[in-house]
Amino acid sequence: MNSELVLSLDAMGGDHAPGIVVDGAAVFLKGRRRKVRLLFHGDEAQLGPLIEAHPELAGISEIRHSDSQVDMSAKPSEAVRRSRGSSMWNAVQAVRDGDAQVAVSAGNTGALMAISKVCLRMKAGVHRPAIAASWPVPKGFSTVLDVGANVECTPAQLVEFAIMGEAFHRAVHRQERPTVGLLNVGQEELKGNDVVRDADALIRAAGLDMNYRGYVEGDDISLGTTDVVVTDGFTGNVALKTAEGTARLVAGWMREALTSSIIAKIAASLLQLGALDQLRARMDPNNVNGGVFLGLNGVVVKSHGGTNAAGFATALRIALEMADSAFLNEIEKNLGLLEAAQERLATEQAPEGQQESA
Amino acid sequence: MNSELVLSLDAMGGDHAPGIVVDGAAVFLKGRRRKVRLLFHGDEAQLGPLIEAHPELAGISEIRHSDSQVDMSAKPSEAVRRSRGSSMWNAVQAVRDGDAQVAVSAGNTGALMAISKVCLRMKAGVHRPAIAASWPVPKGFSTVLDVGANVECTPAQLVEFAIMGEAFHRAVHRQERPTVGLLNVGQEELKGNDVVRDADALIRAAGLDMNYRGYVEGDDISLGTTDVVVTDGFTGNVALKTAEGTARLVAGWMREALTSSIIAKIAASLLQLGALDQLRARMDPNNVNGGVFLGLNGVVVKSHGGTNAAGFATALRIALEMADSAFLNEIEKNLGLLEAAQERLATEQAPEGQQESA
C-alpha cells in the first residue's frame, strides 16, 4: 500500500492542545518519506498561525474548523449526546466518512471511546473494543490489551483481544509471528479464575492461526516472555499503572542515589554525558505514548492527555503504522475460526438441540 | 506484652532449606533484645549440626523432628491429605496447639495456605484468608492485600481485607492510623466493576473505625498514596508481579547504562562505593520478603521459596511484629461493625422479612 495516507487529528484534545498537536505533527514529519496528509480539527483562528509556523506542514495540512471541544472531565454518555461537531467528534467522523484512515486524540479517554463506538461501530465478529498499549521490554516492546476499555470480560471477548493484539503487534512492532500469552496468577490451587481458564480452553479449541503460549504472569510482561499479553481491562489497567508507578519509584531512588554525596554527584555528572540520557529515554513515557482502540471499523489512537510534542509524535507514528497495515482484514480469519468454535461448542453443550451461546 | 514469644519454623521449606532457615534465624537474632524462642520443625539429623554452628541459637532453639516435608510441586489438596506430620504441617500445628504464636515457612504457598486453613480455621467474622505483602514506597512500606489467596472476592470479603490490612499495617509498619484505599481503574465511564463499587459503598455504610480514602489506582501503590491498598487476589498478584518485573527491567537498563562506555564505567566505579549499594538494597526483594496470611486463628508468614538467609530473617522480623501485636483482637471491632452493616442492609433490601445476606 503506497497510496497517500490521511491522519485525522483532534487538534483541541489534551492538556497542552493545540500547541503540542501541531508541534508533534512537525516532529513526526521530520525525515519521514511516507506520503501523508493531516486533517487538523479545531479552532481555525488558533490553528492557522500555529501551522504556518512549521513550513514542513505546508501543503499537506488541512484545517477543518470546529466550534467546540470535548471537556477533559465530560462523562462519556454526555460527550456522545452533546459533542456532535466538536473537534474530537469530527476527527473520528472523518475516519467513518473515509476521509482519513486513522484518528488521533489526546483528549478525554472515556469520551473518545464512546464517540468512536457510536461513529465507527464494532467490527463484525468483535463484541467489545479493547485498548492496546505498547510496553517496554528488554528487546523493544510488547503489546498489552485490554488496558482499560472493559472492566469485565467473557472468555470469548478475551479471545477476541488475543486475535486483535496479535495482528496489532505485527502491524506496529513488525514481528511476523508474535507470541501470545494469557495473563494469569501462578498459585497452583488458584490457577486463574473461570474466565481465564475458559478463554485458554477456547483459544485452543478454536485452532487459531496464532503462536499461543498459554498462561503468563505479571512479571512476564516486563520480561517480554510473550510479545502479546491478553487480559481484561481492569487487570490490564492496574498492571499498566502499577508499572508506571514502579518505574517512577525506581527513578526517584536513582536520583537520590546520584545526589547522595559529592562522589555520587561527580559520577552523575560523568554519566550525564550519555548513559543516563539513554536510560532516561528508555523510561520516558513519551516513547510509549499511544493506546490504540481495537475492534472498531477504523482505528483510533489515544495519546496521553498530558503528553508533549515528542509524545504526540509517537502516537502519530503508531497511528501511521496501523493505517499502513492490513490490520482490519487480517483479524477476520481468526475471528471466523473463533466464531465457528463457539458454535461447535454450543452445539456440543446442547445436544438436544437447544441453542445456547458459549 | 513482654512475655516470651515463640516462632515456629518449617525448617525444610524453600529451595535452599534447611540451610537458609537456620542461617536466617541467626541473622534475625543478631542484636535483638526481645526474648524469643524458636521451634525448628524438620529432619533432626540435618538440623542438629546446622544449629550448633550458631552459638546465638543455643538455649533458645528446639528441634522437633519430622520425617517428611511438603514437596514444592504438591497440589494443595494433596498436601492436606498426605502431609500430616510433615515439617510444614507441624510448624502450623504448633500455633494451633498454643506452643507458638506464629509459623513461618518458605515452602509451597498453596500447600501452606491449605494446611493453615485446616489447622487454624478461619477467624470468626472472616470468610476468606488474604495474603498481605509489604510494598516499598518512597517513605517506607505500604501494605497490599490480597496478593494471591482468592482469585474472586465478594464486596464483603474486600471489606474484611481492608479491616485486616489496616490492623496489619499498624502492627508491622507501626503507623497508628494507616490510610486505606480500594484499588480501582480511573476511566470515568468505567469507574470499577460492581464488586469494587459495592465494597466502597459497604465500607462507607459500615462506619468502620478506619481512615478510609476511597479509590486508588495502580500507580498509587508505588507512590504510597495510601498506606494500605485493598484488592482481590487476582489483581493483587498481577500487580505485585508486574512491579517486580518492572523493577527488574529498570535495574537491567541501569546496569547497561553503567557499563555502556568507559566514562560510564568510571562513574559506576565511583558510585559503587555507596550510592549504588544503597539503591540495590532498596530494590532487593529480600528486604520485602514475607507474605502474611491473615484471617486465620493464628498468624502464618510465607517467605519466598528462593530466598536467602537475609530474606528469611526479614520474614522472621515480620512474624515477630505480628506475634507481638494485638492484631487478632484489634480486627474484632471493625469485623463486628461490618457484620452489623450487612445485616442492616440485608433487612433494608428485604423489607418483607426475607433474610438475605448482602
XYZ file of C-alpha atoms in Angstrom:
716
model
C 0.000 0.000 0.000
C 1.710 3.117 -1.164
C -1.241 5.413 -1.578
C -1.360 8.616 0.389
C -2.466 8.093 3.981
C -4.540 10.625 5.857
C -4.361 11.090 9.638
C -7.250 12.877 11.305
C -6.197 14.854 14.387
C -8.288 16.203 17.234
C -6.206 19.368 17.481
C -8.004 20.597 20.610
C -7.665 17.452 22.776
C -5.193 17.182 25.645
C -3.829 19.392 28.406
C -1.498 21.341 26.122
C -3.538 21.429 22.899
C -3.494 22.772 20.292
C 0.244 23.621 20.629
C 1.605 20.115 21.182
C -0.640 18.649 18.482
C 0.793 20.921 15.804
C 4.348 20.731 17.146
C 4.004 16.948 17.495
C 2.907 16.680 13.883
C 6.021 18.609 12.835
C 8.267 16.295 14.918
C 6.502 13.290 13.417
C 7.087 14.504 9.859
C 10.809 15.097 10.295
C 12.713 12.788 7.948
C 9.585 10.796 7.086
C 9.364 9.707 3.473
C 5.949 8.019 3.548
C 3.456 10.388 1.965
C 0.849 11.533 4.468
C -1.768 14.212 4.781
C -3.035 15.682 8.025
C -6.502 16.892 8.913
C -6.464 19.258 11.886
C -9.878 19.503 13.554
C -10.273 22.537 15.788
C -10.389 26.267 16.124
C -9.197 27.716 12.827
C -8.145 31.024 14.387
C -5.782 29.274 16.758
C -4.597 26.586 14.376
C -3.794 28.793 11.383
C -0.795 30.640 12.842
C 0.487 27.515 14.635
C 0.572 25.529 11.429
C 2.079 28.387 9.439
C 4.982 28.438 11.857
C 6.021 24.996 10.585
C 6.940 25.113 6.890
C 7.053 21.292 6.739
C 3.292 21.239 7.439
C 2.515 23.452 4.452
C 0.756 21.743 1.602
C -0.039 18.558 3.479
C -2.205 20.052 6.214
C -5.847 20.948 6.123
C -7.709 22.728 8.884
C -11.318 21.683 9.433
C -12.898 24.177 11.720
C -14.964 23.106 14.707
C -16.579 25.450 17.195
C -16.413 23.256 20.250
C -14.276 20.704 22.002
C -14.889 17.898 24.480
C -14.124 18.805 28.060
C -11.493 16.660 29.807
C -13.989 15.996 32.609
C -17.038 15.259 30.426
C -18.770 11.948 31.086
C -18.757 9.600 28.093
C -22.548 9.475 27.836
C -22.679 13.285 27.923
C -19.970 13.505 25.282
C -21.966 11.336 22.911
C -25.102 13.394 23.388
C -23.574 16.847 23.318
C -20.330 16.799 21.394
C -21.525 16.393 17.817
C -19.443 18.834 15.818
C -16.666 19.057 18.360
C -13.043 18.628 17.251
C -12.977 15.104 18.729
C -16.216 14.027 17.108
C -15.168 15.418 13.731
C -11.749 13.761 13.937
C -13.388 10.344 14.381
C -16.172 11.059 11.903
C -13.566 11.768 9.199
C -12.454 8.124 9.521
C -16.062 6.987 9.295
C -16.553 9.090 6.167
C -13.443 7.659 4.528
C -11.641 10.998 4.529
C -8.892 9.586 6.777
C -7.555 6.162 7.741
C -6.967 6.805 11.417
C -7.925 9.349 14.094
C -5.663 10.585 16.889
C -6.695 12.472 20.040
C -5.063 13.391 23.343
C -8.474 14.218 24.814
C -10.773 12.581 27.343
C -10.380 8.770 27.035
C -13.897 7.763 28.014
C -15.447 10.324 25.673
C -13.171 9.291 22.801
C -14.121 5.643 23.277
C -17.836 6.445 23.447
C -17.725 8.661 20.365
C -15.631 6.073 18.487
C -18.161 3.350 19.252
C -21.066 5.492 18.038
C -19.327 6.785 14.905
C -17.415 3.730 13.794
C -19.383 0.841 15.369
C -17.930 -2.541 16.231
C -16.300 -4.599 13.542
C -18.327 -7.718 12.694
C -17.223 -10.595 14.908
C -15.934 -8.328 17.692
C -18.183 -7.757 20.678
C -16.213 -5.171 22.655
C -13.376 -2.805 21.793
C -10.048 -3.057 23.583
C -7.278 -0.552 24.241
C -3.850 -1.889 23.302
C -0.722 -0.434 24.920
C 2.901 -0.799 23.856
C 5.001 -1.841 26.859
C 8.796 -1.521 27.015
C 10.621 -4.842 27.422
C 14.337 -5.704 27.232
C 14.134 -6.133 23.445
C 11.765 -3.472 22.147
C 8.097 -3.551 23.029
C 5.374 -5.952 23.892
C 1.660 -5.343 23.414
C -0.731 -5.478 26.365
C -4.503 -5.390 25.999
C -7.085 -4.530 27.279
C -5.709 -1.701 29.415
C -8.979 -0.035 30.243
C -11.928 -0.329 27.894
C -13.709 -3.241 29.621
C -13.667 -3.908 33.331
C -15.335 -7.270 32.875
C -14.863 -9.702 30.014
C -16.243 -13.032 28.871
C -13.852 -15.788 27.734
C -14.819 -15.152 24.086
C -14.016 -11.459 24.468
C -10.551 -12.305 25.807
C -10.002 -14.497 22.739
C -11.080 -11.616 20.502
C -8.491 -9.452 22.294
C -5.856 -12.112 21.620
C -6.713 -12.079 17.921
C -6.621 -8.283 17.709
C -3.497 -7.954 19.860
C -1.590 -10.389 17.699
C -2.434 -8.515 14.497
C -1.723 -5.173 16.198
C 1.725 -6.339 17.284
C 2.527 -7.478 13.761
C 1.348 -4.145 12.323
C 3.036 -1.785 14.765
C 6.018 -3.726 16.093
C 6.750 -5.554 12.853
C 7.035 -9.116 14.079
C 5.778 -11.740 11.665
C 4.636 -14.358 14.226
C 4.200 -12.702 17.604
C 3.808 -14.998 20.596
C 0.654 -14.553 22.669
C 0.120 -15.184 26.391
C -2.915 -15.025 28.671
C -2.315 -13.160 31.940
C -2.932 -15.311 34.996
C -1.769 -15.931 38.553
C 0.591 -18.755 39.360
C -0.502 -20.321 42.610
C -1.135 -23.975 41.892
C -4.516 -24.145 43.631
C -5.731 -20.968 42.104
C -4.693 -21.346 38.516
C -6.743 -18.409 37.390
C -10.402 -17.638 37.595
C -13.036 -19.349 35.466
C -12.983 -16.684 32.761
C -9.242 -17.046 32.169
C -9.370 -20.832 32.222
C -12.281 -20.873 29.779
C -10.540 -18.395 27.489
C -7.465 -20.646 27.427
C -9.631 -23.647 26.516
C -11.458 -21.644 23.834
C -8.244 -20.421 22.169
C -7.012 -23.990 21.996
C -10.344 -25.345 20.749
C -10.645 -22.707 18.042
C -7.404 -23.742 16.310
C -6.473 -20.124 15.674
C -3.656 -19.226 13.347
C -1.634 -17.874 16.261
C 1.554 -18.579 18.185
C -0.287 -19.041 21.507
C 1.887 -19.866 24.520
C -0.665 -20.292 27.322
C -0.528 -18.521 30.679
C 1.927 -15.813 31.676
C 2.215 -13.964 34.994
C 2.640 -10.313 35.939
C 6.435 -10.353 35.887
C 6.398 -11.854 32.401
C 5.009 -8.605 30.984
C 8.147 -6.524 31.583
C 10.392 -9.519 30.906
C 8.828 -9.791 27.447
C 8.142 -13.522 27.827
C 5.490 -13.243 25.125
C 5.067 -10.461 22.568
C 1.383 -10.035 23.351
C -0.245 -10.241 26.785
C -4.026 -10.574 26.973
C -6.139 -9.626 29.988
C -9.346 -7.845 30.962
C -9.418 -4.050 31.160
C -9.464 -3.908 34.953
C -6.373 -6.054 35.464
C -4.617 -4.553 32.440
C -5.201 -1.002 33.605
C -3.974 -1.803 37.118
C -0.894 -3.556 35.702
C -0.047 -0.655 33.368
C -0.374 1.942 36.103
C 1.476 -0.225 38.609
C 4.387 -0.466 36.186
C 4.348 3.319 35.662
C 4.338 3.877 39.417
C 7.149 1.399 39.973
C 9.301 2.921 37.228
C 8.770 6.323 38.823
C 9.674 4.978 42.269
C 12.889 3.418 40.997
C 13.761 6.561 39.022
C 13.289 8.563 42.218
C 15.608 6.245 44.127
C 18.136 6.555 41.328
C 18.017 10.330 41.507
C 18.548 10.149 45.269
C 21.442 7.733 44.838
C 23.068 10.049 42.291
C 22.868 13.097 44.528
C 23.555 11.465 47.890
C 27.209 12.537 48.152
C 29.915 14.531 46.425
C 31.282 11.386 44.817
C 27.836 10.410 43.589
C 27.400 13.879 42.107
C 30.701 13.611 40.270
C 29.691 10.205 38.974
C 26.300 11.542 37.931
C 27.861 14.433 36.048
C 30.076 11.958 34.180
C 27.036 9.842 33.351
C 25.018 12.856 32.303
C 27.033 12.895 29.112
C 25.447 9.789 27.723
C 24.400 6.767 29.670
C 21.877 8.482 31.901
C 20.219 10.221 28.989
C 19.848 6.888 27.261
C 18.334 5.420 30.416
C 16.003 8.375 30.735
C 14.895 7.999 27.148
C 14.012 4.376 27.813
C 11.966 5.310 30.844
C 10.331 8.293 29.158
C 6.598 7.605 28.886
C 6.522 9.782 25.746
C 8.301 6.993 23.924
C 5.461 4.567 24.578
C 2.626 7.027 24.107
C -0.440 5.912 22.197
C -3.147 3.471 23.264
C -4.901 2.070 20.230
C -8.633 1.342 20.204
C -9.092 -2.010 18.505
C -12.260 -3.720 17.349
C -13.966 -0.829 15.587
C -14.473 -0.224 11.883
C -11.474 2.061 11.784
C -8.543 2.822 14.011
C -8.427 5.437 16.759
C -5.271 6.253 18.712
C -5.463 7.818 22.166
C -2.454 9.868 23.173
C -1.844 10.556 26.857
C -3.613 13.768 27.843
C -0.537 15.317 29.445
C 1.878 14.438 26.668
C 4.299 16.822 24.971
C 5.110 17.215 21.266
C 7.526 14.243 21.276
C 4.889 12.047 22.867
C 2.220 13.142 20.426
C 4.627 12.369 17.578
C 4.968 8.817 18.961
C 1.177 8.454 18.891
C 1.196 9.634 15.272
C 3.872 7.086 14.358
C 1.757 4.295 15.869
C -1.275 5.644 14.012
C 0.640 5.598 10.742
C 1.814 2.011 11.279
C -1.765 0.928 11.914
C -3.122 2.848 8.931
C -0.419 1.378 6.748
C -1.172 -2.209 7.795
C -3.766 -4.764 6.827
C -4.889 -4.992 10.458
C -8.643 -4.852 9.868
C -8.574 -7.550 7.187
C -6.031 -9.702 8.950
C -8.101 -10.358 12.026
C -11.024 -11.690 10.004
C -9.651 -15.190 9.537
C -9.105 -15.792 13.246
C -12.397 -14.144 14.175
C -14.081 -16.601 11.807
C -12.316 -19.548 13.447
C -13.373 -18.291 16.868
C -16.979 -17.955 15.822
C -17.002 -21.451 14.335
C -15.508 -22.883 17.536
C -18.126 -21.168 19.666
C -20.939 -22.543 17.530
C -19.390 -26.023 17.679
C -19.021 -25.863 21.457
C -22.556 -24.544 21.887
C -23.921 -27.451 19.856
C -21.873 -29.974 21.857
C -23.088 -28.497 25.114
C -26.703 -28.561 23.996
C -27.074 -31.991 22.349
C -30.839 -31.908 22.470
C -30.929 -29.105 20.007
C -31.119 -26.221 22.462
C -29.211 -23.260 21.147
C -27.045 -21.643 23.763
C -24.174 -19.359 23.124
C -20.926 -20.363 24.816
C 3.110 -7.885 76.089
C 6.574 -8.752 77.238
C 6.225 -12.477 77.674
C 8.487 -14.765 75.696
C 7.369 -15.201 72.094
C 7.757 -18.453 70.226
C 8.226 -18.642 66.441
C 7.519 -21.979 64.786
C 9.677 -22.590 61.705
C 9.200 -25.035 58.851
C 12.918 -25.737 58.611
C 12.571 -27.888 55.488
C 10.546 -25.476 53.303
C 12.069 -23.498 50.421
C 14.631 -24.039 47.696
C 17.627 -23.714 49.990
C 16.282 -25.258 53.191
C 17.264 -26.120 55.813
C 20.471 -24.039 55.485
C 18.896 -20.620 54.934
C 16.277 -21.209 57.609
C 18.895 -21.760 60.309
C 21.225 -19.058 58.958
C 18.275 -16.696 58.596
C 17.304 -17.289 62.223
C 20.845 -16.378 63.282
C 20.751 -13.168 61.204
C 17.356 -12.336 62.691
C 18.617 -12.762 66.256
C 21.628 -10.505 65.840
C 21.278 -7.533 68.163
C 17.679 -8.364 69.034
C 16.705 -7.756 72.643
C 13.144 -9.059 72.556
C 13.101 -12.529 74.150
C 12.131 -15.197 71.621
C 12.267 -18.950 71.320
C 12.440 -20.867 68.063
C 10.904 -24.226 67.188
C 12.645 -25.818 64.198
C 10.470 -28.464 62.554
C 12.376 -30.834 60.311
C 14.983 -33.532 59.996
C 16.836 -33.679 63.299
C 19.969 -35.217 61.764
C 20.352 -32.291 59.367
C 19.225 -29.563 61.738
C 21.362 -30.532 64.742
C 24.765 -29.630 63.287
C 23.427 -26.550 61.484
C 22.041 -25.096 64.694
C 25.134 -25.993 66.691
C 27.208 -23.931 64.270
C 25.435 -20.800 65.545
C 26.160 -20.201 69.244
C 23.449 -17.488 69.373
C 20.834 -20.158 68.680
C 21.887 -22.263 71.676
C 19.421 -22.324 74.519
C 16.582 -20.690 72.633
C 16.150 -23.286 69.895
C 14.270 -26.553 69.995
C 14.273 -29.128 67.225
C 11.023 -31.006 66.677
C 11.713 -33.877 64.384
C 9.527 -34.627 61.395
C 10.110 -37.429 58.926
C 8.661 -35.786 55.855
C 8.304 -32.478 54.102
C 5.850 -30.993 51.619
C 7.047 -31.069 48.037
C 7.338 -27.690 46.272
C 5.128 -29.038 43.475
C 2.489 -30.713 45.655
C -1.085 -29.661 44.993
C -2.778 -28.014 47.978
C -5.496 -30.654 48.227
C -2.837 -33.393 48.150
C -0.806 -31.599 50.785
C -3.769 -31.509 53.162
C -4.467 -35.207 52.691
C -0.914 -36.513 52.773
C 1.304 -34.159 54.694
C 0.170 -34.706 58.260
C 3.361 -34.922 60.284
C 5.462 -33.054 57.728
C 7.660 -30.162 58.846
C 5.183 -27.667 57.358
C 2.147 -29.241 58.980
C 3.858 -29.442 62.353
C 5.042 -25.836 62.138
C 1.448 -24.645 61.685
C 0.023 -27.145 64.170
C 2.325 -25.766 66.882
C 0.479 -22.429 66.538
C -2.840 -24.236 66.764
C -1.661 -26.057 69.903
C -0.551 -22.820 71.537
C 3.110 -23.827 71.538
C 3.994 -20.876 69.300
C 2.448 -17.535 68.330
C 3.331 -17.558 64.639
C 4.515 -20.026 61.962
C 6.976 -19.249 59.177
C 7.634 -21.301 56.032
C 9.444 -20.777 52.733
C 7.696 -23.820 51.266
C 4.910 -24.341 48.720
C 2.444 -21.411 49.029
C -0.724 -23.249 48.042
C 0.043 -26.140 50.395
C 0.860 -23.775 53.254
C -2.417 -21.923 52.775
C -4.429 -25.166 52.592
C -2.753 -26.625 55.696
C -3.159 -23.326 57.553
C -6.873 -23.246 56.785
C -7.349 -26.825 58.006
C -5.211 -26.478 61.143
C -6.104 -22.970 62.257
C -9.536 -22.399 60.657
C -10.953 -19.021 59.804
C -11.325 -16.412 62.500
C -14.966 -15.727 63.330
C -16.284 -12.928 61.103
C -13.744 -13.570 58.327
C -14.865 -15.593 55.326
C -11.640 -15.967 53.371
C -7.978 -15.549 54.244
C -5.843 -12.977 52.445
C -2.122 -12.714 51.796
C -0.711 -9.308 52.737
C 2.503 -8.062 51.122
C 4.744 -5.189 52.188
C 5.435 -2.966 49.196
C 8.310 -0.439 49.040
C 7.180 3.179 48.619
C 9.120 6.467 48.817
C 8.679 6.605 52.602
C 8.933 3.050 53.914
C 6.360 0.463 53.009
C 2.741 0.154 52.142
C 0.604 -2.944 52.624
C -1.147 -4.584 49.677
C -3.687 -7.369 50.021
C -4.850 -9.806 48.768
C -1.851 -10.793 46.622
C -2.904 -14.313 45.775
C -5.163 -16.218 48.141
C -8.501 -15.506 46.410
C -8.956 -15.018 42.689
C -12.539 -13.900 43.153
C -13.951 -11.873 46.016
C -17.310 -10.559 47.142
C -17.643 -6.936 48.280
C -17.869 -8.065 51.927
C -14.628 -10.028 51.565
C -12.860 -6.943 50.214
C -14.072 -5.033 53.268
C -12.729 -7.802 55.528
C -9.381 -7.419 53.740
C -9.479 -3.686 54.398
C -10.058 -4.319 58.106
C -7.261 -6.877 58.324
C -4.849 -4.869 56.185
C -5.303 -1.784 58.324
C -4.531 -3.702 61.531
C -1.625 -5.493 59.837
C -0.079 -2.202 58.764
C -0.345 -0.836 62.281
C 1.241 -3.998 63.718
C 4.113 -4.409 61.276
C 4.766 -0.912 59.950
C 3.956 0.877 63.189
C 1.583 3.526 61.969
C -1.192 4.454 64.379
C -3.844 5.463 61.803
C -2.942 3.983 58.438
C -4.863 5.287 55.433
C -6.734 2.705 53.360
C -7.545 2.742 49.628
C -9.520 0.454 47.357
C -7.763 -0.408 44.093
C -9.734 0.622 41.032
C -9.377 1.895 37.483
C -9.786 5.547 36.658
C -11.647 5.851 33.412
C -14.715 7.931 34.107
C -17.179 5.616 32.383
C -15.707 2.530 33.904
C -15.260 3.532 37.492
C -14.575 -0.007 38.613
C -16.564 -3.170 38.409
C -19.619 -3.899 40.527
C -17.680 -5.692 43.241
C -15.347 -2.745 43.845
C -18.173 -0.222 43.771
C -20.232 -2.287 46.214
C -17.229 -2.740 48.516
C -16.730 1.039 48.569
C -20.400 1.552 49.470
C -20.231 -1.138 52.163
C -17.125 0.331 53.826
C -18.859 3.707 53.999
C -22.142 2.229 55.226
C -20.434 0.197 57.952
C -18.945 3.248 59.657
C -15.690 1.414 60.316
C -13.107 2.826 62.667
C -10.730 3.360 59.762
C -9.016 6.141 57.837
C -10.626 5.137 54.526
C -9.708 7.257 51.496
C -11.772 5.717 48.691
C -10.397 4.593 45.341
C -6.742 4.487 44.359
C -5.204 3.418 41.044
C -2.274 1.195 40.105
C 0.332 3.958 40.151
C -0.788 4.980 43.636
C 0.594 1.728 45.060
C 4.267 2.559 44.465
C 3.655 6.233 45.133
C 2.365 5.299 48.585
C -0.800 7.395 48.198
C -2.439 5.281 50.914
C -0.723 3.056 53.462
C -2.968 0.097 52.687
C -4.241 -0.940 49.250
C -7.097 -3.438 49.061
C -7.860 -5.618 46.038
C -8.795 -9.167 45.070
C -6.102 -11.852 44.871
C -6.033 -11.977 41.084
C -5.437 -8.267 40.567
C -3.135 -8.044 43.600
C -0.982 -10.911 42.431
C -0.701 -9.471 38.917
C 0.160 -6.029 40.339
C 2.834 -7.436 42.678
C 4.490 -9.463 39.944
C 4.204 -6.621 37.437
C 6.048 -4.351 39.870
C 8.750 -6.991 40.386
C 9.152 -7.380 36.634
C 9.300 -3.629 36.081
C 11.889 -3.133 38.834
C 13.994 -5.857 37.226
C 13.653 -4.272 33.781
C 14.725 -0.867 35.062
C 17.611 -2.406 37.031
C 18.753 -4.132 33.842
C 18.660 -0.833 31.933
C 20.626 0.782 34.736
C 23.273 -1.922 34.560
C 23.519 -1.411 30.800
C 23.745 2.358 31.208
C 26.539 1.982 33.748
C 28.630 -0.265 31.523
C 27.912 1.344 28.166
C 31.187 3.293 27.885
C 34.484 3.913 29.608
C 33.129 7.072 31.205
C 30.046 5.226 32.424
C 32.269 2.541 33.919
C 34.352 5.125 35.756
C 31.199 6.740 37.056
C 29.836 3.357 38.092
C 33.007 2.510 39.998
C 32.727 5.801 41.860
C 29.104 5.057 42.684
C 29.914 1.513 43.738
C 31.323 2.942 46.927
C 27.980 3.878 48.330
C 25.057 5.193 46.380
C 24.586 2.178 44.138
C 24.703 -0.230 47.044
C 22.044 1.780 48.770
C 19.918 1.693 45.642
C 20.457 -2.040 45.300
C 19.425 -2.585 48.896
C 16.190 -0.730 48.248
C 15.448 -2.854 45.208
C 16.466 -6.120 46.913
C 13.392 -8.333 47.168
C 14.877 -9.897 50.315
C 14.114 -6.687 52.135
C 10.404 -7.068 51.493
C 10.201 -10.819 51.960
C 7.258 -12.263 53.864
C 3.631 -12.530 52.791
C 1.407 -12.803 55.819
C -1.706 -14.998 55.841
C -4.448 -13.007 57.529
C -7.870 -14.100 58.702
C -6.980 -17.337 60.449
C -6.921 -18.095 64.158
C -3.196 -17.527 64.262
C -0.609 -15.939 62.028
C 1.362 -17.686 59.293
C 4.153 -15.974 57.341
C 5.152 -17.200 53.907
C 8.731 -16.450 52.903
C 9.649 -16.505 49.217
C 10.748 -20.007 48.224
C 14.001 -18.885 46.644
C 15.034 -16.531 49.419
C 18.417 -16.418 51.143
C 19.263 -16.081 54.842
C 18.793 -12.291 54.821
C 15.374 -12.667 53.210
C 14.305 -15.340 55.659
C 15.412 -13.071 58.513
C 13.099 -10.359 57.115
C 10.207 -12.839 57.171
C 11.049 -13.636 60.818
C 11.078 -9.947 61.713
C 7.603 -9.542 60.200
C 6.462 -12.665 62.063
C 7.744 -11.237 65.327
C 5.988 -7.912 64.785
C 2.735 -9.744 64.144
C 3.163 -12.046 67.137
C 3.971 -9.070 69.307
C 0.878 -7.148 68.245
C -2.775 -7.257 69.213
C -3.695 -7.906 65.575
C -6.202 -10.702 66.157
C -8.108 -8.791 68.832
C -7.896 -5.461 67.058
C -9.777 -6.525 63.984
C -12.768 -7.722 66.006
C -14.332 -4.311 66.475
C -14.392 -3.489 62.768
C -15.484 -7.011 61.826
C -18.417 -6.541 64.191
C -19.332 -3.206 62.557
C -19.153 -4.846 59.133
C -21.395 -7.697 60.182
C -23.944 -5.290 61.657
C -23.935 -3.215 58.456
C -24.507 -6.290 56.316
C -27.445 -7.354 58.451
C -28.873 -3.848 58.310
C -28.510 -3.709 54.515
C -29.998 -7.176 54.108
C -33.047 -6.181 56.129
C -33.448 -2.969 54.124
C -33.248 -4.882 50.881
C -35.757 -7.499 52.040
C -38.480 -5.431 53.700
C -40.965 -8.265 53.706
C -38.924 -10.176 56.211
C -36.957 -12.368 53.809
C -33.454 -12.915 55.122
C -30.795 -12.498 52.511
C -27.142 -11.864 53.110
C -25.699 -8.916 51.197
